[in-house]
Coordinates of C-alpha atoms in Angstrom, one line a residue:
M64 CA 100.9 86.7 118.2
S65 CA 103.6 85.7 115.8
S66 CA 101.1 84.2 113.4
I67 CA 99.6 87.5 112.7
P68 CA 100.8 88.9 109.4
T69 CA 102.0 92.4 109.8
A70 CA 103.2 95.1 107.4
D71 CA 106.4 97.0 107.9
D72 CA 105.9 100.6 109.0
V73 CA 106.3 102.3 105.6
L74 CA 104.0 105.2 106.4
D75 CA 104.9 108.7 107.2
P76 CA 105.5 109.0 111.0
Q77 CA 102.7 111.7 111.0
V78 CA 100.1 109.1 110.1
D79 CA 98.0 108.4 113.2
V80 CA 97.9 104.8 114.3
L81 CA 95.8 103.0 116.9
P82 CA 97.0 100.1 119.0
V83 CA 94.9 97.0 118.3
E84 CA 93.4 97.3 121.8
E85 CA 92.0 100.7 120.9
V86 CA 90.7 99.4 117.5
A87 CA 88.9 96.6 119.3
T88 CA 87.3 99.1 121.7
A89 CA 86.3 101.4 118.8
L90 CA 84.7 98.4 117.0
G91 CA 83.1 97.0 120.1
V92 CA 84.8 93.6 119.7
P93 CA 87.3 91.5 121.7
V94 CA 91.0 92.0 120.7
S95 CA 91.1 88.4 119.6
R96 CA 88.5 89.2 116.9
I97 CA 90.9 92.0 115.6
Y98 CA 93.7 89.5 115.5
Q99 CA 91.5 87.0 113.6
S100 CA 90.4 89.8 111.1
V101 CA 94.1 90.5 110.4
R102 CA 94.8 86.8 109.9
D103 CA 91.8 86.5 107.6
G104 CA 92.9 89.5 105.6
H105 CA 89.9 91.7 106.4
L106 CA 92.2 94.2 108.2
I107 CA 95.8 95.1 108.0
A108 CA 98.2 95.7 110.9
M109 CA 101.7 97.0 111.3
R110 CA 104.2 97.4 114.0
R111 CA 105.2 100.8 115.1
A112 CA 107.7 101.2 118.0
G113 CA 107.2 97.5 118.6
Q114 CA 103.5 97.8 119.1
L115 CA 100.9 96.1 116.9
C116 CA 98.7 98.9 115.5
M117 CA 96.6 100.0 112.6
P118 CA 96.4 103.3 110.8
A119 CA 93.5 105.2 112.4
V120 CA 92.0 106.1 109.0
L121 CA 91.2 102.4 108.4
I122 CA 88.4 102.8 111.0
D123 CA 85.3 104.8 110.4
G124 CA 83.5 105.3 113.7
S125 CA 82.5 101.8 114.9
E126 CA 83.5 99.8 111.8
P127 CA 86.3 99.4 109.3
V128 CA 86.1 101.7 106.3
K129 CA 83.6 100.3 103.8
G130 CA 85.3 98.5 101.0
L131 CA 88.6 97.9 102.8
S132 CA 88.2 94.2 103.2
G133 CA 87.4 93.7 99.6
T134 CA 90.3 95.9 98.5
L135 CA 92.7 94.0 100.6
T136 CA 91.5 90.7 99.1
L137 CA 92.0 92.0 95.6
L138 CA 95.5 93.2 96.5
R139 CA 96.4 89.9 98.1
D140 CA 95.1 88.1 95.0
A141 CA 97.4 90.3 92.9
G142 CA 100.3 89.0 94.9
Y143 CA 100.8 92.0 97.2
T144 CA 102.4 91.5 100.6
P145 CA 100.9 93.3 103.7
T146 CA 103.7 95.9 103.4
E147 CA 102.9 96.5 99.7
M148 CA 99.2 96.7 100.4
L149 CA 99.8 99.4 103.1
R150 CA 102.1 101.3 100.8
W151 CA 99.5 101.1 97.9
L152 CA 96.6 102.3 100.1
F153 CA 98.5 105.4 101.2
A154 CA 100.2 106.2 97.8
P155 CA 98.9 109.3 95.9
D156 CA 97.0 108.3 92.8
E157 CA 96.4 111.1 90.4
S158 CA 93.6 109.2 88.7
L159 CA 91.5 109.1 91.9
P160 CA 92.7 111.9 92.9
G161 CA 94.2 111.4 96.3
T162 CA 95.1 108.1 97.9
P163 CA 93.1 104.9 97.7
I164 CA 92.3 105.0 101.4
D165 CA 91.0 108.6 101.0
A166 CA 88.8 107.4 98.1
L167 CA 87.5 104.5 100.2
R168 CA 86.7 106.9 103.0
S169 CA 84.8 109.1 100.7
N170 CA 82.6 106.3 99.4
R171 CA 84.5 105.8 96.1
G172 CA 85.2 102.1 96.7
R173 CA 84.2 101.0 93.2
E174 CA 87.0 103.1 91.7
V175 CA 89.6 101.9 94.2
K176 CA 88.6 98.2 93.7
R177 CA 88.8 98.7 89.9
R178 CA 92.4 99.8 90.2
A179 CA 93.3 97.1 92.7
Q180 CA 91.7 94.5 90.4
A181 CA 93.8 95.7 87.4
L182 CA 97.0 95.1 89.4
G183 CA 96.4 91.4 89.1
F184 CA 96.7 91.5 85.3

């Protein structure tokens, strides 16, 4: 499990998180697929109280939030670490308005990706 890149827990303690086992159940896949998705950069994980977990808002029903994987790729290409990616996704952005993860959840992924892409310049 040590090869799984994790973000520091930089989120408000009130942000709901799900253990990776619950994420796997929600997505209907084995836990090993969640680990692989984190390694591949399609999902982002963090440790809270020593447990590998993900913010619950990254999951939309039985799939990851639409546009999350592409946004994470753009942030990684811009040089962001997993901790910086997590912080960016949950940071208020007046130009959206709201946070990037809120915008992704409300089907405004194009706007979020535009902002993430601009970070690389």
